Tab-separated table of C-alpha atoms and ligand atoms in Angstrom:
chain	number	residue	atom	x	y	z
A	119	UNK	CA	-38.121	6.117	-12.271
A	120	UNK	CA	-36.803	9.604	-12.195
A	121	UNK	CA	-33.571	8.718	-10.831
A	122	UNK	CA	-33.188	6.482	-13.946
A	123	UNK	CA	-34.471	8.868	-16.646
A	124	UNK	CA	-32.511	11.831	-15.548
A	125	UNK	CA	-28.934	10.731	-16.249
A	126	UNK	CA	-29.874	8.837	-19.614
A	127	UNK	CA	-31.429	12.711	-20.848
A	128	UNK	CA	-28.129	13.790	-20.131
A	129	UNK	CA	-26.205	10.937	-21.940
A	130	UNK	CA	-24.576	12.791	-25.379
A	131	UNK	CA	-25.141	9.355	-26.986
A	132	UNK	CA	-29.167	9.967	-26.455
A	133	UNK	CA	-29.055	13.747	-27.076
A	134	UNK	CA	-27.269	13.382	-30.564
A	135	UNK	CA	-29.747	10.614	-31.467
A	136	UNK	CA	-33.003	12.751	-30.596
A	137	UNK	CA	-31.334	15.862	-32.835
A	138	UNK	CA	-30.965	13.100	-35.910
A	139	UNK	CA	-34.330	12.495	-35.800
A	140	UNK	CA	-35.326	15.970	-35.424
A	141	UNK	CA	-33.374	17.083	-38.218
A	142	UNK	CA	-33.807	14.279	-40.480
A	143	UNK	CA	-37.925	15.196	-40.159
A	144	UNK	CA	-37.599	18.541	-42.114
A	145	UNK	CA	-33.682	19.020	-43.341
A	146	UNK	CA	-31.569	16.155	-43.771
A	147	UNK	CA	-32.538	13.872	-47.050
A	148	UNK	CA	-28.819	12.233	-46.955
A	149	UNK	CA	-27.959	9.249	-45.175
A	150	UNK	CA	-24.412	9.718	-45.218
A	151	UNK	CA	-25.306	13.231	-43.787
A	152	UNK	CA	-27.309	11.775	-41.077
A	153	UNK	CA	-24.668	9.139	-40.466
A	154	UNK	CA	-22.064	11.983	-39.687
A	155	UNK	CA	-24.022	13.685	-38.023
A	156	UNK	CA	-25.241	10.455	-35.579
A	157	UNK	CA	-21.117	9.692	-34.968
A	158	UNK	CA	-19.801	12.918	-34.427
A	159	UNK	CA	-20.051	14.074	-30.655
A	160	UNK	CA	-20.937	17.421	-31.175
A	161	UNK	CA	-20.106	18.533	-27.370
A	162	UNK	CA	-16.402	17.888	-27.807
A	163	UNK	CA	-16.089	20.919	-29.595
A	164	UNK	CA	-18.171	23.374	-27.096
A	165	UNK	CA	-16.250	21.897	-23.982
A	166	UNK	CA	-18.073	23.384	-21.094
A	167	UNK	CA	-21.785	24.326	-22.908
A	168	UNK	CA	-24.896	22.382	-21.326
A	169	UNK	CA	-25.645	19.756	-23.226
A	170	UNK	CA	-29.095	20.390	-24.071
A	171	UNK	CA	-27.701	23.594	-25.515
A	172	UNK	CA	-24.964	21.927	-27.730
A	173	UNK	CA	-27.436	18.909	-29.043
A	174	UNK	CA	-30.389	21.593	-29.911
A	175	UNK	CA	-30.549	21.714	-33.515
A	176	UNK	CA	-31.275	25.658	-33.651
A	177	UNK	CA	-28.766	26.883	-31.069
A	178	UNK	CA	-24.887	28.212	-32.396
A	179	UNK	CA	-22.648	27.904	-29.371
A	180	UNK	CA	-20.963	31.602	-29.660
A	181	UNK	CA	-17.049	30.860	-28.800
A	182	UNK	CA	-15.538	34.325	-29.287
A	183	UNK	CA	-17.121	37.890	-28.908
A	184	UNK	CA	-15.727	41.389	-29.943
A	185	UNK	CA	-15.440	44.155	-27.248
A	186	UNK	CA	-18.648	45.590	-28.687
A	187	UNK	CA	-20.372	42.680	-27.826
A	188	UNK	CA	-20.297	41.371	-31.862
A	189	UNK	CA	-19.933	37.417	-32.013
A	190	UNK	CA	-17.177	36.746	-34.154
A	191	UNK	CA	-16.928	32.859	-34.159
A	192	UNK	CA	-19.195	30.056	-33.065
A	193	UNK	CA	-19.910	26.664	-33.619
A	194	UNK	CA	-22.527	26.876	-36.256
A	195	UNK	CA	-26.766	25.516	-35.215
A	196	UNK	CA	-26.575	21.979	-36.500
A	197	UNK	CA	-29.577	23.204	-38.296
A	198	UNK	CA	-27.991	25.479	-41.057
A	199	UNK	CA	-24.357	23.219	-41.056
A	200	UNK	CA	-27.207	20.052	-42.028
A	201	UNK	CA	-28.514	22.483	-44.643
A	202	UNK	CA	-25.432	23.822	-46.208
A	203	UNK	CA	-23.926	20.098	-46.306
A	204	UNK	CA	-27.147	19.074	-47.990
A	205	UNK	CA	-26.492	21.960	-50.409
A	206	UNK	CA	-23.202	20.792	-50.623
A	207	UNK	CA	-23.588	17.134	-52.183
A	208	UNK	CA	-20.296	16.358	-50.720
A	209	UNK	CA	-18.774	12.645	-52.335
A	210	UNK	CA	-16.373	10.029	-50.773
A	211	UNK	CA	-13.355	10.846	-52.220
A	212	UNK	CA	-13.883	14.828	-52.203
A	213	UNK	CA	-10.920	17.813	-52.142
A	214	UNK	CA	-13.130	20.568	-49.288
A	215	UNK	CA	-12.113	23.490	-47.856
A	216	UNK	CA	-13.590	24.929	-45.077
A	217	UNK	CA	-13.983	28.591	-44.651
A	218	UNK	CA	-14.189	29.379	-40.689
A	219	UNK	CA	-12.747	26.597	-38.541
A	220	UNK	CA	-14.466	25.537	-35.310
A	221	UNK	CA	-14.163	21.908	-36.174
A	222	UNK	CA	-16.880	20.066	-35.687
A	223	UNK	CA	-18.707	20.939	-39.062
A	224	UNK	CA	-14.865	19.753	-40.735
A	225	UNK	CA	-15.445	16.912	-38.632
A	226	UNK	CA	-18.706	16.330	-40.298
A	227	UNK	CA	-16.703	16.766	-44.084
A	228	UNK	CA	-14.218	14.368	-43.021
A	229	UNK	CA	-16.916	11.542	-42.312
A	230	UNK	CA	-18.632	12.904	-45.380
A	231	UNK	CA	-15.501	12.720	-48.038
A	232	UNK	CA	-14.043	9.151	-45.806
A	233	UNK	CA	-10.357	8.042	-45.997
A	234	UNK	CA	-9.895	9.051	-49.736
A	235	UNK	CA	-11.065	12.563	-49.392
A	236	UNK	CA	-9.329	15.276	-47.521
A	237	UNK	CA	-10.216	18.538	-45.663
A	238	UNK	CA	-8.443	21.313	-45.232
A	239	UNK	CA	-10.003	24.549	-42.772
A	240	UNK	CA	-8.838	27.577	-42.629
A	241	UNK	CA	-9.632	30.260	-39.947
A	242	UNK	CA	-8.081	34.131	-39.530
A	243	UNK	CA	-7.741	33.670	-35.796
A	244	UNK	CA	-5.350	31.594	-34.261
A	245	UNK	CA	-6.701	31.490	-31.143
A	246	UNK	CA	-9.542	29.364	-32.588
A	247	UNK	CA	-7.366	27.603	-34.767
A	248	UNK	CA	-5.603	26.310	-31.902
A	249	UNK	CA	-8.823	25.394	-30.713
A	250	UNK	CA	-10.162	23.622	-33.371
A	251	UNK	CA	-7.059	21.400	-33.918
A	252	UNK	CA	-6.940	20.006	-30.284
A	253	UNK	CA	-10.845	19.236	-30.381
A	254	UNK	CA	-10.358	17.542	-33.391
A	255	UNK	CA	-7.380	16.066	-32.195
A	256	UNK	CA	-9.507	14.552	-29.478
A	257	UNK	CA	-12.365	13.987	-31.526
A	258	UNK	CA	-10.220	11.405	-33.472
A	259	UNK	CA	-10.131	13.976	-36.613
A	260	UNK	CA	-6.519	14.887	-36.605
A	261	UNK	CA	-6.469	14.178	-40.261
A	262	UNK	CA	-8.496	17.549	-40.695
A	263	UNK	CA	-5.990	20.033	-41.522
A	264	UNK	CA	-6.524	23.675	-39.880
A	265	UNK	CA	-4.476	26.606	-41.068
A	266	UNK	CA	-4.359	30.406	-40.248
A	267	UNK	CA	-4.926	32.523	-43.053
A	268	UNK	CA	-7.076	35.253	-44.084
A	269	UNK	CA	-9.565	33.155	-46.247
A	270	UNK	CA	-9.490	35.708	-49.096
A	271	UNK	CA	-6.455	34.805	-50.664
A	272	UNK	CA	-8.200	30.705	-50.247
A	273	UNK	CA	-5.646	28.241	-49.084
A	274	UNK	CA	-3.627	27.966	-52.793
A	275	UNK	CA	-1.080	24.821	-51.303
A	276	UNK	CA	-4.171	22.501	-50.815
A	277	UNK	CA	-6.287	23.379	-54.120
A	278	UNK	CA	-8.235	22.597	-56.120
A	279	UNK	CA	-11.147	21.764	-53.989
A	280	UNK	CA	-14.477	19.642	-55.179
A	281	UNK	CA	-16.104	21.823	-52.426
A	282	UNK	CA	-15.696	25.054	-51.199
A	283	UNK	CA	-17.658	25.845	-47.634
A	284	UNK	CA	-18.056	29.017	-46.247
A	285	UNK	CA	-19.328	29.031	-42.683
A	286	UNK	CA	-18.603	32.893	-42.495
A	287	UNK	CA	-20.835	35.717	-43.799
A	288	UNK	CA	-19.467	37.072	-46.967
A	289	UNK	CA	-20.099	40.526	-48.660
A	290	UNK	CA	-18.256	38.748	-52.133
A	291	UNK	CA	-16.568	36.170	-53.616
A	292	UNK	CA	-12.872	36.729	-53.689
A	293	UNK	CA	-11.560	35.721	-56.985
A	294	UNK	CA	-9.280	33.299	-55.141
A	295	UNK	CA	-12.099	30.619	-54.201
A	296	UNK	CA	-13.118	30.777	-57.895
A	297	UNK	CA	-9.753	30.045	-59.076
A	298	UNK	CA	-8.881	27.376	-56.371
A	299	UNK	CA	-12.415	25.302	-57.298
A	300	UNK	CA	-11.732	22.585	-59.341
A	301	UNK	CA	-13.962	22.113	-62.936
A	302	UNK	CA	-17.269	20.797	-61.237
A	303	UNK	CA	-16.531	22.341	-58.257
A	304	UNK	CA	-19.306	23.987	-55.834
A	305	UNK	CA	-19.296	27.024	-53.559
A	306	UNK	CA	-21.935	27.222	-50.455
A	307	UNK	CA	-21.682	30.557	-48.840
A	308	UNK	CA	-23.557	32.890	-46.837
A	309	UNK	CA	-23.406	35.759	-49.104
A	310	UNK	CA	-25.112	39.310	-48.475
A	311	UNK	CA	-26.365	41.014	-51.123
A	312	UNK	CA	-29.047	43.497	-51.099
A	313	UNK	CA	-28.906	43.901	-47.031
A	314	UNK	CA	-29.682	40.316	-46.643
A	315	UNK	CA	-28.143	37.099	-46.486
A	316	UNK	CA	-28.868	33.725	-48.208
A	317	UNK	CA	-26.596	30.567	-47.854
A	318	UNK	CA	-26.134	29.964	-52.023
A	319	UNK	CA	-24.944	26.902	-52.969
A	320	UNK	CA	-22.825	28.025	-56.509
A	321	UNK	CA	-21.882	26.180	-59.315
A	322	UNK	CA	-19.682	26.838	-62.555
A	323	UNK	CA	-21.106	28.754	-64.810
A	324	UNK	CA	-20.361	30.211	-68.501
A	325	UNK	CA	-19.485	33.792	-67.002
A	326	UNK	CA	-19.050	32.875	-63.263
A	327	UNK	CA	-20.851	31.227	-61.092
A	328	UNK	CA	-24.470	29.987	-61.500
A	329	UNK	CA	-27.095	29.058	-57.921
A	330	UNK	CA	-28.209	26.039	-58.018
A	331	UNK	CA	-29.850	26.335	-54.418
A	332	UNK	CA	-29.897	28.688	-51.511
A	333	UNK	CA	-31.841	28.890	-48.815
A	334	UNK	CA	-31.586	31.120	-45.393
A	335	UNK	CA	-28.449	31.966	-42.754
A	336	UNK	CA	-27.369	34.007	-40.885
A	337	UNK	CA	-23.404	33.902	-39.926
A	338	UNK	CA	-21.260	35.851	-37.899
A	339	UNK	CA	-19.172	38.578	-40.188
A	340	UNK	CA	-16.172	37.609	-41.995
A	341	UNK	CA	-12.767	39.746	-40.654
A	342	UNK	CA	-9.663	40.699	-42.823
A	343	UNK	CA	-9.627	41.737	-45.952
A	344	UNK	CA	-13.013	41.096	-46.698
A	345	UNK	CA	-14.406	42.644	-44.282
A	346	UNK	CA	-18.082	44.750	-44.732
A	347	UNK	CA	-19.721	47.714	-42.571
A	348	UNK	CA	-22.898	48.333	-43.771
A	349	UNK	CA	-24.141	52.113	-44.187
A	350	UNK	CA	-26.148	53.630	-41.976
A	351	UNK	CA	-28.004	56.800	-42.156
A	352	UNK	CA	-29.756	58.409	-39.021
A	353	UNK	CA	-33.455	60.059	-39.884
A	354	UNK	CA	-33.360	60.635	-36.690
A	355	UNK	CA	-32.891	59.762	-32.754
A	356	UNK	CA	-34.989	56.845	-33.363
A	357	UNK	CA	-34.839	55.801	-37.193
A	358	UNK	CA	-32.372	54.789	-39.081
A	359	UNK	CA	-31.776	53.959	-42.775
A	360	UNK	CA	-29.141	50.546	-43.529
A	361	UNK	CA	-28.127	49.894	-46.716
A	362	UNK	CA	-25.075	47.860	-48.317
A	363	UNK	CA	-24.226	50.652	-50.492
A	364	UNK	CA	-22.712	54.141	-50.547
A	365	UNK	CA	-25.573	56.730	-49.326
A	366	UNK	CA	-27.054	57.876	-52.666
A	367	UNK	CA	-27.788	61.274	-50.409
A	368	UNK	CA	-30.936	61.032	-49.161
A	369	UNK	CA	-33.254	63.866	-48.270
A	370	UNK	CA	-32.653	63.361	-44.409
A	371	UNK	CA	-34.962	66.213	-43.208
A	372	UNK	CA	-37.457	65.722	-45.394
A	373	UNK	CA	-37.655	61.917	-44.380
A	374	UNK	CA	-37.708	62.953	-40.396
A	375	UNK	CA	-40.860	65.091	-41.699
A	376	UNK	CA	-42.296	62.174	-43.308
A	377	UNK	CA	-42.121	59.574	-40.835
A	378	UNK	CA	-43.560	61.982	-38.092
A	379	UNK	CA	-46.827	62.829	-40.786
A	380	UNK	CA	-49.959	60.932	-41.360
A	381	UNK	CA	-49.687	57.785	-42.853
A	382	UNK	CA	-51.718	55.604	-45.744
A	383	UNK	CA	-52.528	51.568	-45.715
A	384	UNK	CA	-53.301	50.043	-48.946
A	385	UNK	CA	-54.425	46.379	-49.013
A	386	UNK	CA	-53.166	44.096	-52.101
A	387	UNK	CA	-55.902	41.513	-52.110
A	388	UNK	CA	-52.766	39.490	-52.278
A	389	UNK	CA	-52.025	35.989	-49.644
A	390	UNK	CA	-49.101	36.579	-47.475
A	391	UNK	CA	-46.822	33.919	-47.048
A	392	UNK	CA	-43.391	32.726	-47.788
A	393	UNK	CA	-41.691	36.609	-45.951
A	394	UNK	CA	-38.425	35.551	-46.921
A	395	UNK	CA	-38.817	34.701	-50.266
A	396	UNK	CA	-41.243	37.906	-50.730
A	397	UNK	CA	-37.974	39.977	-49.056
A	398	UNK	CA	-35.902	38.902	-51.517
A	399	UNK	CA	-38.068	39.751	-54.570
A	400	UNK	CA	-38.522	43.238	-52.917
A	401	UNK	CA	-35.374	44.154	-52.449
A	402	UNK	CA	-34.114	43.121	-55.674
A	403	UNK	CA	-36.887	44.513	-57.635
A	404	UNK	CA	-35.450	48.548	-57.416
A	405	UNK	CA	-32.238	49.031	-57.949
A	406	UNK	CA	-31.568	50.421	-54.050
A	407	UNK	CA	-33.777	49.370	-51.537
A	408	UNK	CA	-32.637	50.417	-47.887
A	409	UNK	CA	-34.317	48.652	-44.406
A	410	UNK	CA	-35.795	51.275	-41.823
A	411	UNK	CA	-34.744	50.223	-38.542
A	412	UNK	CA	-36.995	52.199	-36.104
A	413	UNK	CA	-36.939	52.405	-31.957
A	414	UNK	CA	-39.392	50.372	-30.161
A	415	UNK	CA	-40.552	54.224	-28.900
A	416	UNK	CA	-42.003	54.993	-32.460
A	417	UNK	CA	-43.490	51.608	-32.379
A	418	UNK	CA	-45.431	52.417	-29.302
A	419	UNK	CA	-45.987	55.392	-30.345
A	420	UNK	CA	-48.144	53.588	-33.462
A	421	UNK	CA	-45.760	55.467	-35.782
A	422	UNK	CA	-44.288	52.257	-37.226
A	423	UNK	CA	-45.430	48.054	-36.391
A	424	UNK	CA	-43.147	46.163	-34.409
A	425	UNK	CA	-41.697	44.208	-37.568
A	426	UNK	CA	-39.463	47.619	-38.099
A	427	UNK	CA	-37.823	47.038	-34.861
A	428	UNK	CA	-35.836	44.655	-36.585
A	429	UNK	CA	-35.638	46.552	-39.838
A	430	UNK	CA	-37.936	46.790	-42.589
A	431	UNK	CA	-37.044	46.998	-46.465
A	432	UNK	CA	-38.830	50.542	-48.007
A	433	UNK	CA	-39.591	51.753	-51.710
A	434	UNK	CA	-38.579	55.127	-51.843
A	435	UNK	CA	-39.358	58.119	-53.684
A	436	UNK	CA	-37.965	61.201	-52.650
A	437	UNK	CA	-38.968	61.755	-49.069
A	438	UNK	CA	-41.966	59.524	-49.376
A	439	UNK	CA	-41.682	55.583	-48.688
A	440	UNK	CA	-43.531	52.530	-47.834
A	441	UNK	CA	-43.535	49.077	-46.075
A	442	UNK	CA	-45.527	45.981	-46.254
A	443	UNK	CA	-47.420	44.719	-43.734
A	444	UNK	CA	-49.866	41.970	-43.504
A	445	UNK	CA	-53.436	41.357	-41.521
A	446	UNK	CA	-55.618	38.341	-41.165
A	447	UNK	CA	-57.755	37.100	-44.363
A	448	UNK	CA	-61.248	36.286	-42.135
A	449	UNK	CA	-62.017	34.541	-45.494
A	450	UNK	CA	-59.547	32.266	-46.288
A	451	UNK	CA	-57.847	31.775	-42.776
A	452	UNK	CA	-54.468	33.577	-43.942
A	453	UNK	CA	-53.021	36.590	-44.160
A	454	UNK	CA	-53.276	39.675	-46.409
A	455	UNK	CA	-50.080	41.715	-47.479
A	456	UNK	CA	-50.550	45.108	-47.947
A	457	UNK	CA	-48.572	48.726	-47.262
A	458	UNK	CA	-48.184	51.826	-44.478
A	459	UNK	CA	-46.853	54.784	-46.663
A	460	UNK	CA	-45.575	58.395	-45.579
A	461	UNK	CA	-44.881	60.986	-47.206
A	462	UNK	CA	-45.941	63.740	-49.763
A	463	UNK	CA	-46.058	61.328	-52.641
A	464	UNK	CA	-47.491	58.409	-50.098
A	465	UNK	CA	-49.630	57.004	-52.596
A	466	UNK	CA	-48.102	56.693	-55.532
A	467	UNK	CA	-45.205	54.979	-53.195
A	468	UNK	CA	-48.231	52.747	-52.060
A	469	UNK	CA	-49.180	51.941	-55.181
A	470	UNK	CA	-46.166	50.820	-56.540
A	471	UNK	CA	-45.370	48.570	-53.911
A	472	UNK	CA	-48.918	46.506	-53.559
A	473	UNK	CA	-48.331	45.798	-57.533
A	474	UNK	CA	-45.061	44.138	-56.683
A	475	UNK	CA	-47.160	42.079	-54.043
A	476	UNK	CA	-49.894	41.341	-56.282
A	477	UNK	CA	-47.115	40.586	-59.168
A	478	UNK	CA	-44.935	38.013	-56.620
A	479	UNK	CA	-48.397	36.309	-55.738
A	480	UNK	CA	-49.781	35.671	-58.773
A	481	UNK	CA	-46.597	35.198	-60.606
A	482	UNK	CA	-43.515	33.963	-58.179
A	483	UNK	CA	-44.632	32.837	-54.848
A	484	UNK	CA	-42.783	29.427	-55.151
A	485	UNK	CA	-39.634	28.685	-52.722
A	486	UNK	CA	-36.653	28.985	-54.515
A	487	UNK	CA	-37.474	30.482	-58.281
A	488	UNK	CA	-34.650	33.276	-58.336
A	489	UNK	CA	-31.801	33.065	-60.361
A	490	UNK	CA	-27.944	34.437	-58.315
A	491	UNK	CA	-25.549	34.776	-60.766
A	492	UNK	CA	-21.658	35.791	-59.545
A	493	UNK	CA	-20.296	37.491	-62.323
A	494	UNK	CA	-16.703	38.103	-61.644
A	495	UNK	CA	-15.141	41.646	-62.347
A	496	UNK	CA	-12.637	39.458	-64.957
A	497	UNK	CA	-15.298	37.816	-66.963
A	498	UNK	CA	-16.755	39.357	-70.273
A	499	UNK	CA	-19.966	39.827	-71.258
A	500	UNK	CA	-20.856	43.422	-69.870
A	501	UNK	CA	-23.585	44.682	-67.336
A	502	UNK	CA	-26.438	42.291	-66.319
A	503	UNK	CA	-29.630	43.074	-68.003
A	504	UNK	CA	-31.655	42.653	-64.564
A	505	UNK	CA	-31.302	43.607	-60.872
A	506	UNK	CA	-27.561	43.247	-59.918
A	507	UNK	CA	-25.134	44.755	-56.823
A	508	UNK	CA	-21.700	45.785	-57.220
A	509	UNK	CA	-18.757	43.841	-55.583
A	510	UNK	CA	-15.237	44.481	-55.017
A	511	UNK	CA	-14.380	41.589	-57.347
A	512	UNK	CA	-17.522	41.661	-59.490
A	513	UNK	CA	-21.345	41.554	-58.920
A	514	UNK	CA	-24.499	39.625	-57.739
A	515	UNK	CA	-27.060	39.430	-60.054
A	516	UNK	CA	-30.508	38.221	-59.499
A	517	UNK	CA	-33.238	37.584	-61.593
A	518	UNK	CA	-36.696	35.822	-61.325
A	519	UNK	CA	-37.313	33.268	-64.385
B	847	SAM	C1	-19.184	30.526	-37.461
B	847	SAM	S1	-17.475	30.349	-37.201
B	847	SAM	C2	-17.087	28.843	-38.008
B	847	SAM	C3	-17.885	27.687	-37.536
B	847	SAM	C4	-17.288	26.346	-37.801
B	847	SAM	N1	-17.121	26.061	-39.209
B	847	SAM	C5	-18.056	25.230	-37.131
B	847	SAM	O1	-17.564	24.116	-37.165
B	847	SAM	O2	-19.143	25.432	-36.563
B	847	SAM	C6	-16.781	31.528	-38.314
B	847	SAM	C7	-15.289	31.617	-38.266
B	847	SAM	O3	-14.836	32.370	-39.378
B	847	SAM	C8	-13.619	32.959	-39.008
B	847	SAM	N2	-13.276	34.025	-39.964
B	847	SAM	C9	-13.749	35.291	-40.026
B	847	SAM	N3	-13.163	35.957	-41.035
B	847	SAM	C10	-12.307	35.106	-41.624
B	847	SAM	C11	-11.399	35.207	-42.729
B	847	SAM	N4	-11.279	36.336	-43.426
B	847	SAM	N5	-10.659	34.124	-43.050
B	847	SAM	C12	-10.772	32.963	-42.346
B	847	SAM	N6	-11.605	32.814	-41.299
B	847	SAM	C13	-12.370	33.862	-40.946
B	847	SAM	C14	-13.853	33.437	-37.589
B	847	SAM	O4	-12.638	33.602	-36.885
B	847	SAM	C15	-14.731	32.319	-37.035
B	847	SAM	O5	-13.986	31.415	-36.271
């Protein structure tokens, strides 16, 4: 029997059929989007990957990697390119450009928009546009048409597009995409705001653009001219601040003091669920709110809980600051959020931050209640009101309705 079931787990046929179903049970709604996703063979575009690797939903097949060991193009987890083309809506018939070629996700469009649409991808790198045209080629997509350009600047000869993808993390929106998306156009794009990235699926609005979805992603970092380093701001040998804009001058020393004092917890009363959601409400809820990345030595050392290994967003004040944490609710089965806080003003840090807790519980713990606006730097109608970021070409702005 094994001899029989061995080569069939290996057939691509089988493997693209079991991902379907897996990703028709919790992302895909579509059926056009699970058609494209059933005829496309995924492994002709990661030539050389195992194909248990290529046909698992939550794996991206990195393709190119800086010298520092950065990945700067992959194909995409079939997980997040199902949930951006669900965002997406994409129509028989559609005008798309892709942003970030690889292939098989324009392979995807092209089933998606059929014989009347078109698709155009554009990628900064020619070695993977090169790439992507012969897989396509031998894919049967040669109808896919894959430029070089730096995406900033769009691809002007092709607009306007019904759909603009963007399957590169962005920092902004270039004013170009704006201008080349036709009247009822859409934008999906990773987009970092804040220090974190959500996949927003943008539509026209009176002063910009306008979510009308977004959801999480993580992409590897757009190059050129749009191009974003984060700042970072060492405490110390083993912490360090991140944030997406300029240092506002922090009190360095006096942080290095207050991360090697005592420490406060303060319990909100408040069920912990939903992290990324409750992120995002943090971090847009003070006007700069940095993550603490910390070394796994201070963790040991019961200075900091493993979660700041991987960076943790902190309220500040002065050279005091806190972080949430959760523990289990023996009473209801769940978790608890609550705060660690250090510093000389600890608890008044503390306090402020278990209110926002208690205020997203009882108030906004539902997936998907904020608000992105894009307000371009062109458009009137002055400063947001609310929490916003500045942009090279204009700003995010996020509120909570
Ligand atoms: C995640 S890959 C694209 C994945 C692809 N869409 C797929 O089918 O899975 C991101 C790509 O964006 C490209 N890229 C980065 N910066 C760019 C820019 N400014 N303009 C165009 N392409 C860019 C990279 O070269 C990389 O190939």
């Amino acid at each position: 029997m094994t001899a029989t079931s061995e080569p069939r787990a290996q057939d691509p046929a089988v493997l693209r059929a079991a991902m379907v179903s897996e990703l028709r049970e919790d992302t895909i709604a579509s059926e056009a989007l699970a058609g494209a996703f059933s005829v496309v063979p995924r492994h002709l575009f990661a030539p050389g990957e195992p194909l248990e690797m290529v046909y698992d939903s939550d794996t991206a097949l990195v393709t190119k990697t800086s010298s520092d060991g950065t990945a700067l193009s992959s194909v995409s987890a079939a997980h997040i390119q199902a949930v951006m083309l669900e965002q997406a809506e994409i129509e028989p018939g559609m005008r798309v450009l892709e942003i970030g070629s690889g292939g098989y996700n324009a392979a995807l469009i092209a089933e998606l928009v059929g014989p009347d649409g078109s698709i155009t991808s554009v990628d900064i790198d020619p070695e993977i546009v090169a790439r992507a045209r012969a897989f396509l080629r031998a894919a049967g997509y040669a109808r896919v048409r894959v430029m070089q350009a730096d995406a900033e600047y769009g691809v002007p000869s092709h607009a306007p597009y019904d759909r603009i993808i963007v399957t590169v993390g962005a920092w902004d929106i270039p004013p170009a995409w704006i201008d080349q998306l036709s009247t009822q156009g859409r934008i999906v794009v990773p987009l970092r705001f804040a220090g974190l990235t959500r996949c927003v699926a943008f539509d026209r609005a009176e002063t910009g653009l306008v979510s009308r979805s977004y959801c999480l992603g993580g992409f590897v970092p757009m190059q050129g001219e749009g191009t974003f380093t984060a700042t970072r701001v060492p405490i110390d040998g083993d912490a360090t601040l991140r944030l997406d804009g300029p240092n506002p001058g922090f009190d360095v020393p006096a942080l290095r003091k207050a991360i090697h004092g005592p420490r406060i917890e303060r319990w909100s009363g408040a069920a912990f669920d939903l992290p990324d959601e409750l992120e995002l409400f943090v971090v847009t809820s003070a006007p700069q709110v940095p993550f603490l990345y910390a070394s796994q030595r201070l963790v040991d050392q019961g200075v900091f809980t493993p979660a700041v290994t991987f960076g943790a967003a902190i309220l500040l004040e002065g050279a005091s600051f806190a972080y949430r944490t959760k523990r289990e609710n023996e009473n209801t089965g769940g978790w608890e959020s609550g705060v660690f806080a250090y510093g000389p003003h600890a608890e008044a840090v503390a306090e402020r931050y278990v209110e926002l807790l208690r205020r997203w519980a009882t108030e906004y713990r539902r997936r998907g209640t904020a608000r992105i606006d894009y307000i371009p730097a062109a458009a009137s109608g002055g400063t947001p009101t609310g929490w916003y970021a500045p942009k090279r070409h204009g700003v995010v702005a996020v509120s909570w309705p």
